[in-house]
Coordinates of N, CA and C in Angstrom, one line a residue:
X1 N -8.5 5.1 18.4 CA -9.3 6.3 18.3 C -10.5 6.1 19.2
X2 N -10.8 7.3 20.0 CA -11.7 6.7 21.1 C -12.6 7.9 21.0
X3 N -14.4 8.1 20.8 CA -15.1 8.7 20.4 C -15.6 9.5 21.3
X4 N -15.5 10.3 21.9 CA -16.1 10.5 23.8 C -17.4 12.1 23.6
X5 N -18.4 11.9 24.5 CA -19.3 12.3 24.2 C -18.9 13.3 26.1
X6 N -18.6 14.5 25.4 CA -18.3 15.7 26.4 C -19.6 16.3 27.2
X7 N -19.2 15.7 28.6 CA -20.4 16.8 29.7 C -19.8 17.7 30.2
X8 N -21.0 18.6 30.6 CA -20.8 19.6 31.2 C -19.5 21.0 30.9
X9 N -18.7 21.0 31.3 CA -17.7 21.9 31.1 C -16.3 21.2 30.8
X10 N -16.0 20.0 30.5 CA -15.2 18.9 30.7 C -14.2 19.6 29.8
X11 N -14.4 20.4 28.6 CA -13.5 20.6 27.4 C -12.9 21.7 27.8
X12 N -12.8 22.9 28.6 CA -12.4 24.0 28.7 C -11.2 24.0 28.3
X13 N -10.3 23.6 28.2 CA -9.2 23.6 28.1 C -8.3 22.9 26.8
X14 N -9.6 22.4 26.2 CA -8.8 21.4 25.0 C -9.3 21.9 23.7
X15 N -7.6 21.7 23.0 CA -7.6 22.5 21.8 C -7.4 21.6 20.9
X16 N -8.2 21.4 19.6 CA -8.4 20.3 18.6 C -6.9 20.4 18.0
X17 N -6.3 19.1 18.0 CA -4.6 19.1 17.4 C -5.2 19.6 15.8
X18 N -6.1 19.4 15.5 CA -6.2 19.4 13.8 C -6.3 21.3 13.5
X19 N -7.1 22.2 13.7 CA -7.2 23.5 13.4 C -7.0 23.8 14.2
X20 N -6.5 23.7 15.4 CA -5.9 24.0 16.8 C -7.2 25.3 17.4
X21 N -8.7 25.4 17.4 CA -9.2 25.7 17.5 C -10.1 24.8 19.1
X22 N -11.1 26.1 19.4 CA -11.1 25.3 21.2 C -12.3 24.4 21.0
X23 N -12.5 22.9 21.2 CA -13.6 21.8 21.6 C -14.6 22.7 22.2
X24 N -15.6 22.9 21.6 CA -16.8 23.1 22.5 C -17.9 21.9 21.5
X25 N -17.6 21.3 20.5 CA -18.9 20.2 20.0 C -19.3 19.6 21.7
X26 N -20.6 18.9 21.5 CA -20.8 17.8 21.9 C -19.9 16.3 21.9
X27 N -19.6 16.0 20.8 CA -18.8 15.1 20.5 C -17.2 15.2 20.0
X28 N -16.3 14.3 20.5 CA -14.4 14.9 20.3 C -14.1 13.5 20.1
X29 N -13.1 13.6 19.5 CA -12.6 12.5 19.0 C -10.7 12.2 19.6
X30 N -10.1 11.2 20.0 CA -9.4 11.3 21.3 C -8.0 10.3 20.4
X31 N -7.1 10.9 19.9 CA -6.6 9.9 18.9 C -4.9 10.4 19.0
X32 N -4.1 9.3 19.0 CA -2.7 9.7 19.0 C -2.4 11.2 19.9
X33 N -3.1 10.0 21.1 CA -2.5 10.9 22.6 C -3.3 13.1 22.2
X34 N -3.8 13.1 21.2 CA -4.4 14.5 21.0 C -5.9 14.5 21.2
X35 N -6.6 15.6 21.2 CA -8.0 15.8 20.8 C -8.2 16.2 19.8
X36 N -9.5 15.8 19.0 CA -9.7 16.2 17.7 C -11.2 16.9 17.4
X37 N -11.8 17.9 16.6 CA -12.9 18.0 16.7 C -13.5 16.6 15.2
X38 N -14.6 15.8 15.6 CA -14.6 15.0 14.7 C -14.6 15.1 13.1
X39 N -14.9 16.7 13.0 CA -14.9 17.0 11.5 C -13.0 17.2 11.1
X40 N -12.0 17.5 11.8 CA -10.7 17.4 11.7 C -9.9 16.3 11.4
X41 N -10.4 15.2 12.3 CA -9.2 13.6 11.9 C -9.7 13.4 10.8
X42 N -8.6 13.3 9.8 CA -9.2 13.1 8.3 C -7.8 12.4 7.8
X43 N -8.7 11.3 6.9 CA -7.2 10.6 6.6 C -6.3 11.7 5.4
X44 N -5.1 11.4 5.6 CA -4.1 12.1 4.8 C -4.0 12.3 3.1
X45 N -4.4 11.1 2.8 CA -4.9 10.8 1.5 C -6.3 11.0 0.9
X46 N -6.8 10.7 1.2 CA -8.7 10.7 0.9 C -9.5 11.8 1.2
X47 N -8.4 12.2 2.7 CA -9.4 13.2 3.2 C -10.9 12.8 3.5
X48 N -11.1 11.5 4.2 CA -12.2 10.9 4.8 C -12.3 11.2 6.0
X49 N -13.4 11.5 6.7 CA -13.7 11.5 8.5 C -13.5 10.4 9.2
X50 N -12.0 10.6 10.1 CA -12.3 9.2 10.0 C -13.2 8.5 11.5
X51 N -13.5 9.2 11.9 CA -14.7 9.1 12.3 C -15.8 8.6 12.5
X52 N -16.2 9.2 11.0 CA -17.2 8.3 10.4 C -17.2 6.8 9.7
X53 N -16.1 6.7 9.2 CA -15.6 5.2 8.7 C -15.0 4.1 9.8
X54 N -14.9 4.5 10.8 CA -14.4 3.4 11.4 C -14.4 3.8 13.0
X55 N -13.4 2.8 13.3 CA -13.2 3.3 15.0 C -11.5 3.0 15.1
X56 N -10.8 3.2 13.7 CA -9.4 3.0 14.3 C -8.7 3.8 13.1
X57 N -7.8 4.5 13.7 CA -6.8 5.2 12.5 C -5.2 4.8 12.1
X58 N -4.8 5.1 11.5 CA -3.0 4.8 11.3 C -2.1 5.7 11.2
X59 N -1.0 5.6 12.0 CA -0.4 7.3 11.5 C 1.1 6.8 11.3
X60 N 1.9 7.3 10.5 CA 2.7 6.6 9.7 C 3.8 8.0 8.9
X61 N 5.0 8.4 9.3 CA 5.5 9.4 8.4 C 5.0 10.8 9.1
X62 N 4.2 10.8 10.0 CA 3.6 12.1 10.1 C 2.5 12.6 9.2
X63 N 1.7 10.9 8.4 CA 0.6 11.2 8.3 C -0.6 10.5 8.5
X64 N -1.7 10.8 8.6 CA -2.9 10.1 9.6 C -3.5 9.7 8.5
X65 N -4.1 8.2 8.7 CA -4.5 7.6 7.4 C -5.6 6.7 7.8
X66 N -6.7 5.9 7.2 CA -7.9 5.3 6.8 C -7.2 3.9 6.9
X67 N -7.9 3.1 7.3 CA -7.4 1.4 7.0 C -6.6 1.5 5.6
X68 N -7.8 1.8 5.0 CA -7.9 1.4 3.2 C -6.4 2.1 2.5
X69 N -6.1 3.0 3.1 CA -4.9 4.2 2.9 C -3.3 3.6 3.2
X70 N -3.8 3.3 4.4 CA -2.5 2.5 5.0 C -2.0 1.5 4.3
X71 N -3.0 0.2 4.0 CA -2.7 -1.0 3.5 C -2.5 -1.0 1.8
X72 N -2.8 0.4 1.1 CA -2.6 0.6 -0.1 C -1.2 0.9 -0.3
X73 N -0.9 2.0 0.8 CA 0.7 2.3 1.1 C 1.8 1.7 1.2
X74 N 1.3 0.7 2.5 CA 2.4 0.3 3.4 C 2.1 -1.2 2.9
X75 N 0.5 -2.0 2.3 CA 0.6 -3.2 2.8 C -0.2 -3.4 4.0
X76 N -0.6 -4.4 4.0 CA -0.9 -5.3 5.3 C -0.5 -5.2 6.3
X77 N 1.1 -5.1 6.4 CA 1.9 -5.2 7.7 C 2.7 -3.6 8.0
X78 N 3.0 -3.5 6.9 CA 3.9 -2.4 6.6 C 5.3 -2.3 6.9
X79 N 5.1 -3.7 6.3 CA 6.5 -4.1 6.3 C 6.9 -4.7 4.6
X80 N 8.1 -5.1 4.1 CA 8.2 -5.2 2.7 C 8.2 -6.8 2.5
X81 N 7.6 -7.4 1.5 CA 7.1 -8.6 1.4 C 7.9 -9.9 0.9
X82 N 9.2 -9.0 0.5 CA 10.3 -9.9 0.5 C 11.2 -9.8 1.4
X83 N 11.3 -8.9 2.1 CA 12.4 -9.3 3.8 C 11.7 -9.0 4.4
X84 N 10.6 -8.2 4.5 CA 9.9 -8.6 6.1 C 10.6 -7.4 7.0
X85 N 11.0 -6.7 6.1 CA 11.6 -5.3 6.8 C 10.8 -4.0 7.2
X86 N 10.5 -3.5 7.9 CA 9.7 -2.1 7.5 C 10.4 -1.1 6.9
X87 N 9.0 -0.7 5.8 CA 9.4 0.3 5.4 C 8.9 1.9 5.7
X88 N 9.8 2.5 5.5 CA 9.7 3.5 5.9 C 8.8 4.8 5.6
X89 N 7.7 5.8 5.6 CA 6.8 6.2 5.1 C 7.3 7.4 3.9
X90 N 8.7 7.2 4.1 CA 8.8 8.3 3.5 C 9.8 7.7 1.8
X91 N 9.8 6.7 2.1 CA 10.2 5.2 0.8 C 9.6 5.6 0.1
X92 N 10.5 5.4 -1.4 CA 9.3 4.4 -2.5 C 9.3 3.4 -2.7
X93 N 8.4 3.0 -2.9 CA 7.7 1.4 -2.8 C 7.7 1.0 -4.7
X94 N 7.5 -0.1 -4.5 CA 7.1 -1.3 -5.9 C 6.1 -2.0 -5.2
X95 N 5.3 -2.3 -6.2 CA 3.9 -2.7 -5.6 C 3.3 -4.0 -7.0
X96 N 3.3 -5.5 -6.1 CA 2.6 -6.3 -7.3 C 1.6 -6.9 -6.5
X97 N 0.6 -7.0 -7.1 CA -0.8 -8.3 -6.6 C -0.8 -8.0 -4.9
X98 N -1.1 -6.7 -4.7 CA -1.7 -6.2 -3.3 C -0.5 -6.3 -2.5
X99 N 1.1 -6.6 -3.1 CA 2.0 -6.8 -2.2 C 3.1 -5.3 -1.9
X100 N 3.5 -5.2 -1.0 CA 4.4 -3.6 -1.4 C 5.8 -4.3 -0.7
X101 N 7.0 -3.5 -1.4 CA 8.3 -4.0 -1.5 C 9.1 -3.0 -1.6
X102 N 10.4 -3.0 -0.7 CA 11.5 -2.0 -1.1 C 11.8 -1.9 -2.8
X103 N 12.4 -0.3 -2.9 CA 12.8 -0.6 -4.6 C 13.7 -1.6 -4.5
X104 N 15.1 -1.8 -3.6 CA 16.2 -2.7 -3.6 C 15.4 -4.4 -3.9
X105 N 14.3 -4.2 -3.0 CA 13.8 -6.3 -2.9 C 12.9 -6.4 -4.2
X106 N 12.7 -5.9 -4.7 CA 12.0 -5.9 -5.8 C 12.8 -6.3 -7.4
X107 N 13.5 -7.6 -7.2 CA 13.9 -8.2 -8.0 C 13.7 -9.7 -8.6
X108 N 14.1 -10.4 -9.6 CA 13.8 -11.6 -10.2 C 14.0 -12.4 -8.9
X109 N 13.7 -13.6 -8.8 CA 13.6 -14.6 -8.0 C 15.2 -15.4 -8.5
X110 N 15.3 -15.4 -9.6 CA 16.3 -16.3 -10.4 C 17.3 -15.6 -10.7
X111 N 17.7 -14.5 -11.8 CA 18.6 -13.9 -11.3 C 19.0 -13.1 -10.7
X112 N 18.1 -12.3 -9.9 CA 18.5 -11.4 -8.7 C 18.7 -9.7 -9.2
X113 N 18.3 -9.7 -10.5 CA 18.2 -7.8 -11.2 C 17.2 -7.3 -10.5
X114 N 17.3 -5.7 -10.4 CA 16.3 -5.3 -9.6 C 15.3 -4.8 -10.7
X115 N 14.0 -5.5 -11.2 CA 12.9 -4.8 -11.6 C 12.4 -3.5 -11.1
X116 N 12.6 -2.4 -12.4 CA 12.4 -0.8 -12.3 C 10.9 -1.1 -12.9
X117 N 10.5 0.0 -12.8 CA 9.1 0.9 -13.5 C 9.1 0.7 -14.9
X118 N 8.3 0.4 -16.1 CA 8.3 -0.2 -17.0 C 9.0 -1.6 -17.9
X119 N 9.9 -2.3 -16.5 CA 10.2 -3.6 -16.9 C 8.9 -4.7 -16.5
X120 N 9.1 -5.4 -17.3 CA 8.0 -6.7 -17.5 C 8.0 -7.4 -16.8
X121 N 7.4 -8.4 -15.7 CA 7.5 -9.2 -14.9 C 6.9 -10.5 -15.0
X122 N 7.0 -11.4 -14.1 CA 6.0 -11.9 -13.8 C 5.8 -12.7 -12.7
X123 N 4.8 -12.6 -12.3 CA 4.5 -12.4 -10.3 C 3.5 -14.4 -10.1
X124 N 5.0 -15.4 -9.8 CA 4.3 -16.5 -9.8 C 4.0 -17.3 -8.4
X125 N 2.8 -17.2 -7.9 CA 2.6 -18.1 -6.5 C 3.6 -17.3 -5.9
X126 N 3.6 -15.9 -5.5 CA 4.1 -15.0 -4.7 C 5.8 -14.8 -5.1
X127 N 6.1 -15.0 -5.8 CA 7.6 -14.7 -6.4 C 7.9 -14.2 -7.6
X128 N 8.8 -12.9 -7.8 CA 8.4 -12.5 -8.9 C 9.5 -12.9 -9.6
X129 N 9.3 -12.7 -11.2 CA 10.7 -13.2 -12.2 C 10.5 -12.1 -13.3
X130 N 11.8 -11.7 -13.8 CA 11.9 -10.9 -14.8 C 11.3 -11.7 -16.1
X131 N 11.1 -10.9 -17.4 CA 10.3 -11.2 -18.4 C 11.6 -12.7 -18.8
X132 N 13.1 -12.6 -18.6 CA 13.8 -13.9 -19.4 C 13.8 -14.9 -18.8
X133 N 13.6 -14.8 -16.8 CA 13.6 -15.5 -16.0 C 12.1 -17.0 -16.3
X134 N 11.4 -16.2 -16.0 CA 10.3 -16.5 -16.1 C 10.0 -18.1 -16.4
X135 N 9.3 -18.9 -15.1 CA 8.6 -20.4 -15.5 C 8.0 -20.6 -16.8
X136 N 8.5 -21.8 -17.5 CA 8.2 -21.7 -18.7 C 8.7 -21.2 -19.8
X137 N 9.6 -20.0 -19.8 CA 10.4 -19.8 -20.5 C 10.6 -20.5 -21.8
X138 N 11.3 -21.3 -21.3 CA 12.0 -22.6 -22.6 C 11.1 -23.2 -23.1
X139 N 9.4 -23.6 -22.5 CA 8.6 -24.5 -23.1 C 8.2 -23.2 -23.9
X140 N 7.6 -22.6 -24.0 CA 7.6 -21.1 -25.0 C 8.6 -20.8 -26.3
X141 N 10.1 -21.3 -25.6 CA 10.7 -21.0 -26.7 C 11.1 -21.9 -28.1
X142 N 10.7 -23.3 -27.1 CA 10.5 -24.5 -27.7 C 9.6 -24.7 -28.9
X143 N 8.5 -24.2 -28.2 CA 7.2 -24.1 -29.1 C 7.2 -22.9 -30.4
X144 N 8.1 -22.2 -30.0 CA 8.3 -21.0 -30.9 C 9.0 -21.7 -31.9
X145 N 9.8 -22.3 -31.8 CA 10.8 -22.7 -32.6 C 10.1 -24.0 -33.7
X146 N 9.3 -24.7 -33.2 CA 8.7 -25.4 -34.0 C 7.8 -25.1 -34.6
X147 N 6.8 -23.6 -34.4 CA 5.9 -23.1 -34.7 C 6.0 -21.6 -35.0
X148 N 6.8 -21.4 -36.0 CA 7.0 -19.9 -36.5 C 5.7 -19.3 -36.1
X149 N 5.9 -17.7 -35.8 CA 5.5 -16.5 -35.6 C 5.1 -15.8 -37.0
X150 N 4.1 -16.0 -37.0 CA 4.3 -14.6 -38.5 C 3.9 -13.1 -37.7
X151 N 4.3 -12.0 -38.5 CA 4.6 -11.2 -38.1 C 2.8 -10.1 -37.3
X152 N 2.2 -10.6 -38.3 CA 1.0 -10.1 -37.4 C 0.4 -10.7 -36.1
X153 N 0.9 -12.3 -35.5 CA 0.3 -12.5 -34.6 C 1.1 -12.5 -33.5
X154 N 0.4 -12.5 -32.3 CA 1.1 -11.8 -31.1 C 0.9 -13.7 -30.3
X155 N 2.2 -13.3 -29.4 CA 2.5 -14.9 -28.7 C 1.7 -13.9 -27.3
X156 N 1.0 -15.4 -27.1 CA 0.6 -15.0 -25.4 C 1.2 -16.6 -24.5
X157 N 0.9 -16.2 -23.5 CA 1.7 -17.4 -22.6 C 1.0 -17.5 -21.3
X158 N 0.3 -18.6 -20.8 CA -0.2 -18.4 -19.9 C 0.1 -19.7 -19.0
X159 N 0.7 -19.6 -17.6 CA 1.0 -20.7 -16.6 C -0.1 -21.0 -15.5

């Protein structure tokens, strides 16, 4: 995104890609090969100037987005964090500990089920395991077994 400060009659001819209305500001904003008036580039989600926040944009799906927007979306890379694939903007995602993942790669480490939307997980040194999978497991169930449960107290487990 490149911020350019218009002399003279320089704009005659350029129409802001955003309201398709004609540049006459002082200031235009020069972004994915278009002109923009700087109150137009606005990220897709937030609806921030972006502009004003920074000096670089992301466009993705056919929509224009904020650092902060992108890497909430897409991730860091924008690619999925268990194959390293890109995903595509128009995907849904699974998302653990800042990471984003195909719905397909989004499964136990151990036995390989794909973890849906209200199944339990748990996300260890970057690998995730379903709630039976899970490191520790057996030392848990060990301990259970020697140490009855009564019914009002709740087991926690921490690795």
């Amino acid at each position: 995104m490149v911020n350019s400060q218009v002399t003279g009659g320089a704009c005659a001819s350029r129409s802001c890609a955003g309201c398709g209305g004609h540049i006459a500001d002082r200031f235009l904003l020069f972004s994915m090969e278009r002109y923009w008036h700087t109150r137009c580039l606005k990220c897709s989600c937030c609806q921030a100037q972006l502009g004003e926040i920074g000096t670089t944009c992301y466009s993705k799906g056919g929509m224009i987005l904020c650092r902060t927007d992108y890497i909430r979306l897409f991730g860091h890379t924008g690619a999925c964090s268990a194959c390293g694939q890109s995903i595509p903007a128009s995907e849904m995602v699974m998302r653990a500990q800042g990471n984003v993942y195909h719905l397909k790669c989004f499964s136990c480490a151990t036995c390989r089920n794909q973890l849906v939307p209200g199944d339990r997980f748990h996300y260890v040194n970057g690998t995730l395991f379903c709630e039976h999978d899970r490191p520790g497991a057996s030392l848990l169930n060990t301990h259970l077994q020697s140490n009855p449960v009564l019914p009002d107290q709740k087991v926690s487990f921490t690795l």
